[in-house]
Amino acid sequence: MSSRTNVSCLHEARRVAIFGGTHGNEMSGITLVNMWKQNSAEIERNGLLIKPFISNPKAVEKCIRYIDTDLNRAFTPENLSAPDVEGRLYEVQRAKEINRMFGPKGSSDAYDVIFDLHNTTSNMGSTLILESSTDLFNLQMVHYIKKAMAPHTCLVLLNEHPQLKYSTTRSVAKHPIGLEVGPQPQGVLRSNVFESMRTILKHALDFIEFFNSGVEFPPCTIDVFRVQERMDYPRDTNGNITAMVHPHLQDCDWEPLNRGDPMFLTFDGRTILYEGANTVYPTFINEAAYYEKQQAFTTTCREILAANAIRKAFK
Amino acid sequence: MKAVAMPTVSRVAVCGGTHGNELAGIYLVREMLKKRADGTEPVSVVTVMSNPRAAQLCVRYVETDLNRCFTRAALSAPVSETSPYEMVRSQELNALLGPKASMQAVDLLCDLHNTTANTGLCLITYSDRDWICLHICKHLQARTNTKMASTPVRYVHFDIPLNEAYSLDSVGKHGFAMEIGPQPHGVVRSVIFSAMQEGVQLMMDWICQFNSGTLFEGGWVDVYTMVKNIDYPRDSETHVITAAVHPDLQDRDFCLLHPGDPMFLCFSGETLRYRGKEALYPFFINEGAYYEKGVALSLARKRRVQIPSVRSETLR
């Protein structure tokens, strides 16, 4: 007997934004958004308002990650509710503007979906980043994208960690999705990375269009990597790093790291082993921007999330 | 070729952080500075952090590219409080390690660099007949059973007269940039660090042996001489790039590029091909710092250069 009662009915997703340049030196998103601002034919979909947007234009102009502070950490409740004051940090001011344009965060006026385009120096391949394990729309969307991208692998990172979760630019929307594609050096545009990101977005927009047209998406399961812990480099008393990511760990994002596996190599040639009790799956291994954030890599654990069937709610 | 006697290489400079986000050289210089000289070293080595302000901020440069500030004109220009930081610094480095083209200059200046391009290890210099530099290259190329064994070593030559030579390595009587890639800026990859550490060690070993009178047999070295740079295709009005380096060319530094080979993949989907008449060797393919200089890749001609045996002349 078919059950019609286990289908979650969700609102249409009518307003979608694509953010590039949240970090001004991550070139795939910047290039795509600038291209689509000039000619939006490729991203147009029936019934959808799609806005390509450069989040941090001053940083993009200088091809640096940020001017005063990381925009992708700036969307805290304190920052968003702070009064307009002279001499405020550029990115805090910018966060408030973005919240006005695409939010307010947490309200029913907020944009339905924001895709935030990022690159990493880590060997993460194509990664979709979720902030909630219970957002059915997002779970179904990433499931659709993964299937559509096959055999090209698209992995899912879930950051729901109470302390390590951060206030992202995309968190202004009802359904935030991060796209992280690497490896790519800062300030560099690699063709394969650019085209992967472009294709992921094509599939994502197709999904939204199908959903809005009434297509029902059956129940599904999604393999995710859930953020556990941030691991810093060994440092001396002055805060300088004393070791590098070990050659056996370098570029091995998403592969199991077991107790006793090499983790760091000191500048004078000594190996430091991973001592954790459980097998973990490291990611963001040797990301350039994270040296200052005390992060050599992030550990994750594997999990399977289940999502109900979804379809658009009838008016 | 007749053996050549050359002065000993008694004063060596090893410089890192000429670009403040090229981390292998920065960390190597920091490690070298930790080891105190005890006066027993056979060669006097001065280790320098060239651009400390940029290294502190982990940026290529603060106001202007330091590694373009060593032309004769730049070194003799009057400087004041309002001069760009790097213009002042280049003159300080010239006073410390030079003066360029004088008898007081260090005998050999090795300037450590990284690139986002897949170049392996390159010794980059302004001369194709500097026997010291060419022999050091041959020495590095000959090493086997070492960590460096998988890193190719090549000799790259920019045919520019000394007055117009713009980089730090031109300050020494002999000099080269030791450039290793691929490594993203702001990242240190242990394989790259180890290769650089070993490259510097092998260079020092050669210098010590040379200074103690060893005869180094001549032979042949492949020299890649820079011919021209190629920029990205750009929009004629906005000047914004309209293509990326083609996937078939990306990471294929020093693989011969033939007329008709793919060079760029436009965002529109079109492939742009190499239109030159001569097959040349591409290098510095997709170096992050060169977008602002209008360079997508450089092209070089390769030829075999014969080098003589060399031995240090012992002055009595």
XYZ file of C-alpha atoms in Angstrom:
631
model
C 0.000 0.000 0.000
C 1.574 3.285 -0.998
C 1.760 5.841 1.743
C 0.974 9.405 0.830
C 1.438 10.611 4.367
C 5.263 10.396 4.602
C 5.893 13.136 2.073
C 7.043 16.397 3.530
C 5.422 19.369 1.855
C 7.750 22.326 1.668
C 7.428 25.862 0.414
C 8.484 26.700 -3.112
C 12.037 27.988 -3.408
C 11.554 31.080 -5.521
C 14.445 33.368 -4.629
C 17.952 31.964 -5.071
C 21.301 33.718 -4.761
C 24.740 32.608 -5.926
C 27.549 34.206 -3.934
C 31.106 34.413 -5.277
C 34.025 36.220 -3.681
C 33.060 35.703 -0.043
C 36.829 35.234 0.024
C 38.424 37.562 -2.513
C 41.111 35.145 -3.703
C 38.958 32.077 -4.374
C 38.740 32.433 -8.106
C 36.175 29.900 -9.385
C 33.198 31.555 -7.712
C 34.379 35.070 -8.514
C 34.806 34.194 -12.193
C 31.457 32.386 -12.430
C 29.488 35.149 -10.722
C 31.099 37.900 -12.830
C 30.389 35.878 -15.956
C 26.742 35.374 -14.965
C 26.275 39.016 -13.984
C 27.265 39.904 -17.534
C 25.221 37.134 -19.172
C 22.770 35.183 -17.064
C 21.379 32.880 -19.791
C 23.091 29.789 -18.386
C 21.585 30.165 -14.898
C 18.050 31.193 -15.864
C 15.290 28.809 -14.811
C 11.497 29.011 -15.124
C 9.842 30.815 -12.276
C 13.058 31.374 -10.382
C 14.638 34.659 -9.397
C 18.370 33.933 -9.437
C 20.799 36.595 -8.298
C 24.546 36.185 -8.856
C 26.333 38.365 -6.296
C 29.900 39.292 -5.312
C 29.860 39.215 -1.497
C 33.172 40.909 -0.733
C 33.985 43.226 -3.637
C 36.828 45.099 -1.897
C 38.635 41.844 -1.137
C 38.012 40.634 -4.715
C 39.553 43.823 -6.093
C 42.732 43.193 -4.103
C 42.618 39.415 -4.621
C 42.918 38.784 -0.883
C 40.792 36.690 1.466
C 39.437 39.677 3.440
C 40.120 43.326 4.249
C 39.600 43.545 8.045
C 38.017 40.264 9.128
C 36.794 37.030 7.547
C 33.363 37.728 6.016
C 32.479 34.052 6.320
C 32.691 34.287 10.118
C 30.976 37.653 10.408
C 27.277 36.799 10.386
C 26.930 36.481 14.150
C 23.826 37.811 15.926
C 26.002 40.461 17.616
C 27.390 41.761 14.323
C 24.053 41.699 12.537
C 22.300 43.672 15.246
C 25.132 46.121 15.943
C 24.320 49.766 15.169
C 25.948 51.507 12.184
C 29.046 53.163 13.555
C 31.976 55.034 12.003
C 35.143 52.981 11.701
C 33.391 49.645 11.847
C 35.253 46.744 10.261
C 34.505 46.545 6.542
C 33.240 42.971 6.621
C 30.966 43.616 9.595
C 29.374 46.488 7.699
C 29.147 44.290 4.612
C 27.521 41.481 6.622
C 24.798 43.866 7.733
C 24.213 44.987 4.131
C 24.015 41.398 2.916
C 21.623 40.575 5.738
C 19.397 43.486 4.645
C 19.510 42.457 0.966
C 19.111 38.686 1.332
C 17.721 38.243 4.856
C 16.978 39.136 7.500
C 18.528 35.914 8.754
C 15.911 33.745 10.431
C 12.907 35.627 9.001
C 10.320 34.602 6.437
C 11.562 37.385 4.126
C 14.967 35.765 3.722
C 16.050 34.315 0.397
C 15.101 30.674 -0.016
C 18.507 29.375 -1.126
C 22.028 30.792 -1.146
C 24.887 28.940 -2.818
C 28.240 30.200 -1.510
C 31.131 29.366 -3.843
C 34.525 28.578 -2.337
C 37.865 27.067 -3.282
C 40.420 25.397 -1.062
C 44.110 24.525 -1.364
C 43.176 21.141 0.166
C 42.625 18.083 -2.010
C 38.911 17.906 -1.169
C 37.590 17.488 -4.703
C 33.993 18.689 -5.065
C 32.418 19.117 -1.637
C 28.949 20.297 -0.639
C 28.757 21.799 2.850
C 25.612 21.562 4.968
C 24.907 23.252 8.279
C 21.891 21.143 9.318
C 21.131 17.419 9.312
C 17.388 18.071 9.297
C 16.944 20.480 6.362
C 15.044 18.114 4.053
C 15.181 20.420 1.080
C 18.969 20.610 1.281
C 19.371 16.876 1.920
C 17.301 16.047 -1.153
C 19.162 18.640 -3.202
C 22.609 17.277 -2.380
C 21.364 13.741 -3.052
C 20.187 14.895 -6.480
C 23.462 16.680 -7.195
C 25.580 13.674 -6.192
C 23.608 11.382 -8.500
C 23.707 13.849 -11.362
C 27.477 14.416 -11.019
C 28.325 10.682 -10.997
C 30.789 9.208 -11.828
C 32.482 12.456 -10.715
C 32.528 12.238 -6.911
C 30.778 14.863 -4.837
C 31.149 14.487 -1.069
C 29.086 16.087 1.671
C 30.529 17.783 4.740
C 28.151 18.456 7.624
C 29.143 21.123 10.145
C 26.582 21.051 12.903
C 29.158 21.115 15.682
C 27.983 23.396 18.493
C 31.394 25.056 18.977
C 33.013 24.669 15.572
C 30.000 25.738 13.511
C 30.445 29.316 12.341
C 28.288 32.159 11.113
C 28.607 31.917 7.359
C 27.582 34.405 4.697
C 25.081 31.898 3.319
C 23.445 31.376 6.740
C 21.275 34.383 5.938
C 19.120 32.148 3.709
C 16.537 29.554 4.691
C 18.511 26.869 2.858
C 22.267 27.613 2.879
C 24.630 25.488 0.783
C 28.403 25.807 0.622
C 30.270 24.628 -2.473
C 33.934 23.942 -1.793
C 36.090 22.741 -4.693
C 39.821 22.057 -4.568
C 42.679 21.757 -4.799
C 43.303 25.203 -6.206
C 45.875 27.747 -5.046
C 44.558 31.134 -3.944
C 44.548 33.627 -6.787
C 44.636 30.885 -9.424
C 41.874 29.713 -11.789
C 42.147 26.045 -12.755
C 39.924 25.014 -15.636
C 38.877 21.629 -14.197
C 37.923 23.165 -10.837
C 36.002 25.973 -12.548
C 34.044 23.561 -14.752
C 33.231 21.239 -11.817
C 31.754 24.106 -9.833
C 29.812 25.295 -12.871
C 28.329 21.812 -13.379
C 27.371 21.409 -9.701
C 25.419 24.664 -9.901
C 23.707 23.615 -13.103
C 22.405 20.461 -11.379
C 21.445 22.387 -8.247
C 19.340 24.854 -10.233
C 17.756 21.996 -12.192
C 16.719 20.416 -8.875
C 15.101 23.618 -7.663
C 13.244 24.062 -10.935
C 11.965 20.460 -10.807
C 10.925 20.871 -7.182
C 9.052 24.079 -7.920
C 7.261 22.436 -10.842
C 5.765 19.850 -8.477
C 8.124 16.876 -8.888
C 8.116 14.614 -5.835
C 11.496 13.376 -4.682
C 11.344 9.937 -2.998
C 12.906 9.155 0.400
C 16.687 8.834 0.232
C 19.822 8.401 2.288
C 22.947 10.552 2.046
C 26.473 9.652 3.143
C 27.951 12.593 5.001
C 31.148 13.437 6.862
C 30.313 15.123 10.155
C 32.810 17.648 11.558
C 34.366 16.462 14.817
C 37.495 18.335 15.772
C 39.985 20.929 14.610
C 43.652 19.824 14.752
C 46.310 22.509 14.916
C 49.949 22.339 13.876
C 52.502 21.778 16.615
C 53.790 25.225 17.561
C 56.622 26.675 19.629
C 56.179 29.121 22.505
C 56.168 32.028 20.025
C 53.246 30.495 18.134
C 55.317 29.546 15.056
C 54.550 26.171 13.516
C 57.254 23.574 14.135
C 56.040 20.903 11.730
C 54.314 20.397 8.398
C 51.528 18.037 7.382
C 53.251 14.677 6.889
C 53.716 13.567 3.248
C 51.574 10.475 3.966
C 48.669 12.663 5.100
C 49.102 15.481 2.558
C 46.385 15.287 -0.151
C 44.641 12.380 1.625
C 41.436 14.252 2.425
C 38.528 11.923 3.245
C 40.780 8.857 3.692
C 40.802 7.084 7.058
C 43.377 8.235 9.601
C 44.073 5.620 12.264
C 45.955 5.662 15.561
C 49.650 5.374 14.802
C 49.429 6.887 11.298
C 51.899 9.666 10.465
C 50.361 13.096 10.904
C 53.114 15.771 11.013
C 56.764 15.997 10.009
C 58.886 18.454 11.992
C 61.280 20.741 10.149
C 64.135 18.681 11.525
C 62.724 15.437 10.186
C 60.841 13.873 13.102
C 57.462 12.161 12.493
C 54.520 12.881 14.803
C 51.815 10.206 14.814
C 48.044 10.515 15.187
C 47.151 9.329 18.696
C 43.349 9.470 18.589
C 41.462 6.389 19.755
C 39.077 6.192 16.796
C 39.481 6.217 13.059
C 38.710 9.655 11.676
C 38.351 11.070 8.170
C 40.427 14.237 7.885
C 39.537 17.079 5.559
C 40.680 20.648 4.890
C 44.207 19.214 5.073
C 46.740 22.039 4.701
C 44.328 24.803 3.728
C 46.353 28.018 3.326
C 43.808 30.248 5.026
C 43.652 28.080 8.125
C 47.253 28.529 9.328
C 46.079 31.676 11.112
C 42.968 29.875 12.386
C 45.108 27.200 14.073
C 43.871 24.440 11.825
C 46.113 21.925 10.038
C 43.106 19.717 9.277
C 39.585 18.951 10.511
C 38.565 15.457 11.609
C 35.183 14.020 10.602
C 33.235 10.825 11.154
C 31.082 9.090 8.595
C 27.317 9.085 9.006
C 24.271 8.219 6.929
C 21.416 10.703 7.001
C 17.891 9.779 5.972
C 15.536 12.201 4.287
C 11.764 11.944 3.807
C 10.211 12.300 0.422
C 9.535 15.937 -0.388
C 7.315 17.881 -2.717
C 6.145 21.426 -3.104
C 3.250 22.372 -0.836
C 0.055 23.160 -2.742
C -1.195 26.665 -2.107
C 86.862 21.898 -23.686
C 89.831 22.966 -21.624
C 89.415 22.905 -17.821
C 88.760 26.306 -16.325
C 90.195 27.630 -13.075
C 87.824 29.870 -11.165
C 88.006 31.792 -7.886
C 86.753 29.988 -4.801
C 83.183 30.531 -3.792
C 84.001 31.758 -0.312
C 80.982 33.942 0.505
C 77.495 32.567 -0.067
C 74.108 34.120 0.630
C 70.922 32.087 0.998
C 67.807 34.286 0.861
C 64.190 33.345 1.597
C 60.982 35.309 1.818
C 61.760 37.570 -1.132
C 58.064 36.944 -1.685
C 56.408 36.782 1.708
C 53.935 34.010 0.888
C 56.385 31.534 -0.661
C 56.699 29.478 2.476
C 59.278 26.742 1.831
C 62.095 29.295 1.610
C 60.783 31.240 4.596
C 60.689 28.178 6.850
C 64.059 26.969 5.537
C 65.705 30.329 6.275
C 64.128 30.338 9.757
C 65.561 26.860 10.405
C 68.993 27.880 9.097
C 68.962 31.018 11.277
C 68.323 28.860 14.361
C 71.590 26.999 13.846
C 74.385 29.166 15.163
C 77.558 29.299 13.085
C 80.448 27.943 15.177
C 83.249 29.220 12.964
C 84.219 25.797 11.641
C 82.150 26.035 8.480
C 84.281 25.768 5.336
C 82.140 28.356 3.597
C 80.818 31.585 5.033
C 77.042 31.600 4.581
C 74.839 34.567 5.298
C 71.169 33.672 5.630
C 68.672 36.447 4.982
C 64.917 36.934 5.256
C 64.641 39.308 2.295
C 61.185 40.796 2.848
C 60.369 40.424 6.544
C 57.290 42.668 6.461
C 55.707 40.698 3.645
C 56.660 37.411 5.362
C 54.988 38.593 8.567
C 51.771 39.342 6.660
C 52.120 36.264 4.423
C 51.696 38.367 1.265
C 53.857 38.462 -1.865
C 54.792 42.097 -1.241
C 53.651 45.062 0.808
C 53.821 47.878 -1.783
C 55.737 46.620 -4.809
C 57.337 43.350 -5.920
C 60.766 43.240 -4.225
C 62.077 40.861 -6.876
C 61.716 43.541 -9.549
C 63.694 46.167 -7.618
C 67.255 45.160 -8.450
C 67.848 46.837 -11.803
C 70.720 49.335 -11.850
C 68.131 52.119 -12.098
C 66.162 50.914 -9.071
C 69.299 50.419 -6.987
C 70.606 53.894 -7.664
C 67.285 55.766 -7.423
C 67.083 58.243 -4.545
C 64.888 56.925 -1.734
C 62.997 58.855 0.920
C 60.425 58.200 3.656
C 57.693 58.107 1.055
C 59.426 55.527 -1.152
C 57.739 52.124 -1.346
C 59.015 49.761 1.347
C 60.465 47.300 -1.160
C 62.448 50.013 -2.985
C 64.140 50.903 0.300
C 64.660 47.240 1.152
C 66.259 46.386 -2.199
C 68.891 49.035 -1.592
C 69.497 47.670 1.924
C 69.944 44.161 0.507
C 72.260 45.508 -2.177
C 74.413 47.135 0.487
C 74.420 43.936 2.566
C 75.039 41.382 -0.177
C 76.463 43.513 -3.004
C 76.922 46.090 -4.276
C 75.784 44.450 -7.498
C 78.527 44.261 -10.137
C 81.277 45.126 -7.649
C 84.143 43.123 -6.144
C 82.497 43.275 -2.690
C 79.425 41.329 -3.742
C 78.892 37.825 -2.345
C 80.312 35.123 -4.569
C 77.041 33.227 -4.855
C 73.488 34.294 -4.043
C 70.817 31.591 -3.889
C 67.294 33.063 -3.674
C 64.576 30.611 -2.600
C 61.182 30.741 -4.317
C 58.005 28.720 -4.771
C 55.520 28.729 -7.610
C 51.963 27.447 -8.053
C 53.136 26.048 -11.423
C 54.275 22.431 -11.779
C 57.901 23.344 -12.524
C 59.775 20.891 -10.322
C 63.057 22.477 -9.201
C 64.484 25.170 -11.469
C 67.684 27.177 -11.150
C 66.801 30.473 -12.830
C 69.607 32.772 -13.844
C 70.681 35.434 -16.330
C 73.621 33.590 -17.871
C 73.959 30.468 -19.991
C 77.709 30.334 -19.506
C 78.104 30.770 -15.773
C 80.077 27.581 -15.128
C 79.532 27.707 -11.364
C 75.732 27.813 -11.729
C 75.750 25.210 -14.501
C 77.940 22.832 -12.483
C 75.719 23.209 -9.424
C 72.770 22.314 -11.651
C 74.604 19.267 -12.984
C 75.408 18.251 -9.398
C 71.760 18.487 -8.314
C 70.630 16.565 -11.394
C 73.045 13.717 -10.629
C 71.716 12.923 -7.138
C 69.969 9.559 -6.783
C 68.459 7.583 -3.916
C 67.479 10.760 -2.131
C 64.233 12.383 -1.144
C 64.744 14.724 -4.072
C 65.030 11.929 -6.593
C 61.512 12.382 -7.910
C 61.877 16.148 -8.380
C 63.165 17.092 -11.845
C 65.941 19.722 -11.874
C 66.267 22.158 -14.770
C 68.316 25.197 -15.721
C 66.319 28.217 -16.921
C 67.974 31.236 -18.512
C 66.620 34.755 -19.001
C 68.754 36.504 -21.605
C 68.825 39.945 -19.990
C 71.942 42.098 -19.527
C 73.106 42.578 -15.935
C 72.066 46.251 -15.725
C 68.484 45.358 -16.552
C 68.447 42.142 -14.510
C 65.752 42.899 -11.945
C 65.877 40.096 -9.382
C 67.769 39.657 -6.113
C 69.985 36.848 -7.408
C 71.621 39.308 -9.844
C 73.308 41.010 -6.868
C 75.836 38.185 -6.337
C 78.832 37.590 -8.575
C 77.090 34.308 -9.350
C 73.455 33.824 -8.521
C 70.235 32.002 -9.220
C 66.720 31.697 -7.969
C 66.021 28.177 -6.712
C 62.351 27.914 -7.685
C 60.296 24.872 -6.632
C 56.670 24.078 -7.492
C 53.910 23.238 -7.358
C 52.985 24.760 -4.028
C 50.090 27.131 -3.312
C 51.122 30.487 -1.876
C 50.610 30.578 1.874
C 51.102 26.809 2.193
C 54.169 24.719 3.032
C 54.105 21.211 1.553
C 56.594 18.903 3.245
C 57.727 17.305 -0.025
C 58.541 20.755 -1.432
C 60.292 21.867 1.780
C 62.403 18.696 1.805
C 63.342 19.132 -1.853
C 64.423 22.718 -1.202
C 66.361 21.758 1.921
C 68.142 19.052 -0.002
C 68.775 21.348 -2.982
C 70.478 23.894 -0.731
C 72.473 21.136 0.995
C 73.677 19.724 -2.331
C 74.623 23.224 -3.455
C 76.675 23.718 -0.265
C 78.309 20.285 -0.722
C 79.364 21.217 -4.251
C 80.742 24.562 -3.088
C 82.764 22.938 -0.286
C 84.208 20.325 -2.615
C 84.965 22.965 -5.237
C 86.674 25.219 -2.721
C 88.855 22.370 -1.474
C 90.245 21.828 -4.950
C 88.075 19.064 -6.438
C 88.047 18.962 -10.227
C 84.499 18.752 -11.550
C 84.313 17.048 -14.916
C 82.668 18.956 -17.735
C 79.749 17.653 -19.726
C 76.443 18.820 -21.100
C 73.502 20.613 -19.512
C 70.109 21.320 -21.103
C 69.423 25.040 -20.870
C 65.899 26.453 -21.296
C 66.141 30.043 -22.564
C 63.040 32.187 -22.132
C 61.667 33.403 -25.466
C 58.330 35.063 -24.691
C 55.355 35.299 -22.349
C 51.750 34.601 -23.304
C 48.874 36.410 -21.613
C 45.355 35.150 -21.021
C 42.732 36.049 -23.595
C 40.914 39.086 -22.196
C 37.736 41.020 -22.834
C 38.734 44.023 -24.955
C 36.719 46.480 -22.836
C 36.928 45.207 -19.269
C 40.307 43.459 -19.591
C 38.868 40.568 -17.542
C 40.218 37.134 -18.514
C 37.859 35.091 -20.690
C 39.552 31.687 -20.466
C 41.527 29.386 -18.197
C 44.686 27.476 -19.072
C 43.473 24.448 -21.005
C 43.296 21.182 -18.985
C 45.654 19.590 -21.557
C 48.303 22.233 -20.814
C 47.730 22.703 -17.059
C 50.610 21.148 -15.027
C 52.563 20.246 -18.184
C 55.498 22.573 -17.575
C 58.506 21.702 -19.786
C 56.443 19.375 -22.017
C 56.984 20.530 -25.594
C 54.099 22.661 -26.916
C 53.542 22.263 -30.651
C 51.745 24.676 -32.997
C 48.063 23.739 -32.858
C 48.193 22.302 -29.324
C 45.398 23.475 -26.968
C 46.387 26.395 -24.768
C 43.232 27.947 -23.298
C 39.684 26.766 -22.671
C 37.348 29.738 -22.918
C 34.430 30.067 -20.538
C 32.297 29.972 -23.673
C 33.590 26.444 -24.380
C 35.906 27.351 -27.265
C 39.474 25.975 -27.293
C 42.255 28.411 -28.213
C 45.387 26.850 -29.647
C 49.064 27.788 -29.744
C 49.576 29.794 -32.928
C 53.369 30.128 -32.868
C 55.391 28.591 -35.701
C 58.033 27.036 -33.464
C 57.500 24.251 -30.908
C 58.609 25.646 -27.538
C 58.764 24.554 -23.897
C 56.099 26.127 -21.655
C 56.864 26.874 -18.002
C 55.376 28.937 -15.171
C 52.036 27.657 -16.443
C 49.318 29.314 -14.342
C 51.450 31.001 -11.695
C 49.076 32.815 -9.330
C 51.215 35.937 -8.975
C 51.478 36.470 -12.716
C 47.819 37.245 -13.458
C 48.493 40.864 -12.531
C 51.635 40.849 -14.696
C 49.673 39.622 -17.725
C 51.419 36.246 -17.961
C 49.544 32.936 -18.307
C 52.686 31.015 -19.250
C 56.244 31.549 -20.477
C 57.818 29.786 -23.462
C 61.443 28.654 -23.760
C 63.782 27.188 -26.321
C 65.926 24.261 -25.161
C 69.495 23.626 -26.207
C 72.391 21.554 -24.930
C 75.232 23.631 -23.550
C 78.690 22.194 -23.182
C 80.387 23.058 -19.905
C 84.107 22.769 -19.201
C 85.708 21.003 -16.263
C 86.234 23.453 -13.431
C 88.543 23.666 -10.479
C 89.088 26.440 -7.966
C 92.217 28.465 -8.485
C 94.264 28.437 -5.312
C 95.759 31.858 -4.713
C 99.019 31.674 -2.869
